[in-house]
PDB file of C-alpha atoms in Angstrom:
ATOM      1  CA  MET J  29       7.653   2.669 -28.717  1.00  0.00           C
ATOM      2  CA  LYS J  30       4.567   1.842 -26.665  1.00  0.00           C
ATOM      3  CA  PHE J  31       3.223   4.015 -23.833  1.00  0.00           C
ATOM      4  CA  ILE J  32       1.603   2.321 -20.834  1.00  0.00           C
ATOM      5  CA  TYR J  33      -0.337   4.198 -18.160  1.00  0.00           C
ATOM      6  CA  GLU J  34      -0.642   2.612 -14.720  1.00  0.00           C
ATOM      7  CA  PRO J  35      -4.232   2.437 -13.352  1.00  0.00           C
ATOM      8  CA  GLU J  36      -3.580   4.940 -10.523  1.00  0.00           C
ATOM      9  CA  LEU J  37      -2.384   7.509 -13.042  1.00  0.00           C
ATOM     10  CA  VAL J  38      -5.387   6.905 -15.311  1.00  0.00           C
ATOM     11  CA  GLU J  39      -7.781   7.523 -12.405  1.00  0.00           C
ATOM     12  CA  TYR J  40      -5.892  10.668 -11.365  1.00  0.00           C
ATOM     13  CA  MET J  41      -5.960  11.983 -14.944  1.00  0.00           C
ATOM     14  CA  LYS J  42      -9.714  11.410 -15.191  1.00  0.00           C
ATOM     15  CA  GLU J  43     -10.318  13.061 -11.825  1.00  0.00           C
ATOM     16  CA  LYS J  44      -8.207  16.146 -12.622  1.00  0.00           C
ATOM     17  CA  GLY J  45      -8.998  16.399 -16.332  1.00  0.00           C
ATOM     18  CA  HIS J  46      -5.396  15.945 -17.509  1.00  0.00           C
ATOM     19  CA  LYS J  47      -4.564  14.340 -20.820  1.00  0.00           C
ATOM     20  CA  ASN J  48      -1.204  15.584 -22.164  1.00  0.00           C
ATOM     21  CA  ILE J  49       2.230  14.805 -20.689  1.00  0.00           C
ATOM     22  CA  VAL J  50       5.548  16.486 -21.519  1.00  0.00           C
ATOM     23  CA  VAL J  51       9.038  15.024 -21.013  1.00  0.00           C
ATOM     24  CA  GLU J  52      11.427  17.895 -20.381  1.00  0.00           C
ATOM     25  CA  LEU J  53      15.201  17.937 -19.841  1.00  0.00           C
ATOM     26  CA  ILE J  54      16.226  20.199 -16.974  1.00  0.00           C
ATOM     27  CA  GLN J  55      19.905  21.189 -16.935  1.00  0.00           C
ATOM     28  CA  ILE J  56      21.923  23.080 -14.365  1.00  0.00           C
ATOM     29  CA  ASN J  57      25.425  23.948 -15.450  1.00  0.00           C
ATOM     30  CA  ASN J  58      27.633  26.235 -13.424  1.00  0.00           C
ATOM     31  CA  SER J  59      31.375  26.193 -12.884  1.00  0.00           C
ATOM     32  CA  GLU J  60      31.340  23.625 -10.082  1.00  0.00           C
ATOM     33  CA  ILE J  61      28.460  21.297 -10.833  1.00  0.00           C
ATOM     34  CA  GLU J  62      26.535  19.994 -13.807  1.00  0.00           C
ATOM     35  CA  ILE J  63      23.171  18.282 -13.363  1.00  0.00           C
ATOM     36  CA  ALA J  64      20.769  16.971 -15.994  1.00  0.00           C
ATOM     37  CA  GLU J  65      17.500  15.227 -15.202  1.00  0.00           C
ATOM     38  CA  LEU J  66      14.118  14.593 -16.767  1.00  0.00           C
ATOM     39  CA  HIS J  67      10.999  16.362 -15.570  1.00  0.00           C
ATOM     40  CA  VAL J  68       7.771  14.634 -16.623  1.00  0.00           C
ATOM     41  CA  HIS J  69       4.561  16.564 -15.968  1.00  0.00           C
ATOM     42  CA  PHE J  70       1.080  17.411 -17.241  1.00  0.00           C
ATOM     43  CA  VAL J  71       0.396  20.306 -19.609  1.00  0.00           C
ATOM     44  CA  ASP J  72      -2.859  21.927 -20.671  1.00  0.00           C
ATOM     45  CA  GLU J  73      -3.861  22.713 -24.268  1.00  0.00           C
ATOM     46  CA  ARG J  74      -2.227  26.183 -24.302  1.00  0.00           C
ATOM     47  CA  GLN J  75       1.057  24.781 -22.981  1.00  0.00           C
ATOM     48  CA  THR J  76       0.834  21.900 -25.458  1.00  0.00           C
ATOM     49  CA  ASP J  77       0.701  24.404 -28.335  1.00  0.00           C
ATOM     50  CA  ILE J  78       3.727  26.277 -26.948  1.00  0.00           C
ATOM     51  CA  TYR J  79       5.784  23.091 -26.616  1.00  0.00           C
ATOM     52  CA  LYS J  80       4.850  21.929 -30.127  1.00  0.00           C
ATOM     53  CA  ASN J  81       5.099  25.227 -32.021  1.00  0.00           C
ATOM     54  CA  LYS J  82       7.680  27.340 -30.185  1.00  0.00           C
ATOM     55  CA  LYS J  83       9.883  24.760 -28.473  1.00  0.00           C
ATOM     56  CA  GLN J  84       9.665  22.285 -31.386  1.00  0.00           C
ATOM     57  CA  TYR J  85       8.733  19.228 -29.293  1.00  0.00           C
ATOM     58  CA  TYR J  86       7.196  16.385 -31.238  1.00  0.00           C
ATOM     59  CA  SER J  87       3.948  14.739 -30.276  1.00  0.00           C
ATOM     60  CA  VAL J  88       3.103  11.061 -29.958  1.00  0.00           C
ATOM     61  CA  GLU J  89      -0.602  10.226 -29.750  1.00  0.00           C
ATOM     62  CA  THR J  90      -1.564   7.683 -27.086  1.00  0.00           C
ATOM     63  CA  GLU J  91      -4.886   6.281 -25.906  1.00  0.00           C
ATOM     64  CA  ARG J  92      -4.975   8.897 -23.104  1.00  0.00           C
ATOM     65  CA  GLY J  93      -3.729  11.996 -24.947  1.00  0.00           C
ATOM     66  CA  GLU J  94      -0.452  13.314 -26.291  1.00  0.00           C
ATOM     67  CA  VAL J  95       3.075  12.739 -25.015  1.00  0.00           C
ATOM     68  CA  LEU J  96       5.389  15.599 -25.978  1.00  0.00           C
ATOM     69  CA  LEU J  97       9.044  14.701 -26.437  1.00  0.00           C
ATOM     70  CA  PRO J  98      12.047  16.979 -27.066  1.00  0.00           C
ATOM     71  CA  ARG J  99      13.965  16.855 -30.347  1.00  0.00           C
ATOM     72  CA  PHE J 100      17.324  16.046 -28.730  1.00  0.00           C
ATOM     73  CA  LYS J 101      18.540  12.522 -28.232  1.00  0.00           C
ATOM     74  CA  LEU J 102      16.972  10.525 -25.417  1.00  0.00           C
ATOM     75  CA  THR J 103      17.080   6.757 -25.071  1.00  0.00           C
ATOM     76  CA  PHE J 104      13.707   4.994 -25.084  1.00  0.00           C
ATOM     77  CA  ASP J 105      12.874   1.397 -24.213  1.00  0.00           C
ATOM     78  CA  GLU J 106      10.248  -0.463 -26.237  1.00  0.00           C
ATOM     79  CA  GLU J 107       7.717   0.164 -23.449  1.00  0.00           C
ATOM     80  CA  ILE J 108       7.504   3.449 -21.573  1.00  0.00           C
ATOM     81  CA  VAL J 109       5.472   3.247 -18.368  1.00  0.00           C
ATOM     82  CA  PHE J 110       3.931   6.311 -16.740  1.00  0.00           C
ATOM     83  CA  GLY J 111       2.721   6.036 -13.166  1.00  0.00           C
ATOM     84  CA  LEU J 112       1.707   8.197 -10.223  1.00  0.00           C
ATOM     85  CA  LYS J 113       3.799   8.802  -7.144  1.00  0.00           C
ATOM     86  CA  LYS J 114       2.872  10.787  -4.080  1.00  0.00           C
ATOM     87  CA  PHE J 115       5.093  12.713  -1.681  1.00  0.00           C
ATOM     88  CA  LEU J 116       3.271  14.250   1.281  1.00  0.00           C
ATOM     89  CA  PHE J 117       0.343  16.080  -0.384  1.00  0.00           C
ATOM     90  CA  PHE J 118       1.889  16.330  -3.855  1.00  0.00           C
ATOM     91  CA  PHE J 119       1.413  14.021  -6.828  1.00  0.00           C
ATOM     92  CA  PHE J 120       4.032  13.483  -9.535  1.00  0.00           C
ATOM     93  CA  VAL J 121       4.186  11.571 -12.806  1.00  0.00           C
ATOM     94  CA  SER J 122       6.709   8.744 -12.566  1.00  0.00           C
ATOM     95  CA  TYR J 123       8.284   7.130 -15.605  1.00  0.00           C
ATOM     96  CA  LYS J 124      10.241   4.062 -16.620  1.00  0.00           C
ATOM     97  CA  GLY J 125      11.891   3.450 -19.963  1.00  0.00           C
ATOM     98  CA  ILE J 126      13.314   6.924 -20.733  1.00  0.00           C
ATOM     99  CA  LYS J 127      16.977   7.749 -20.179  1.00  0.00           C
ATOM    100  CA  ILE J 128      19.181  10.765 -20.844  1.00  0.00           C
TER     101      ILE J 128
END
């Protein structure tokens, strides 16, 4: 598994001082609807420790920092690409190569 960071994301990470990314599964399950999606976002050092020690996420070192992944089964392509997308005034981490 190889992690690739798009240039726009690299510049944004340098500008904001981010280095660690977490891939989180968000689930909503009530009697009428069930939704599961991935939420990929930045975490600071304190949050990184919580994800690794309390939530039991495992860490993969990359050239830009750590990527924290959950222990449950996700499907990964050979190359995982992280990018930056913008909606109005908000920036989000985009991803390709990870599936539920």
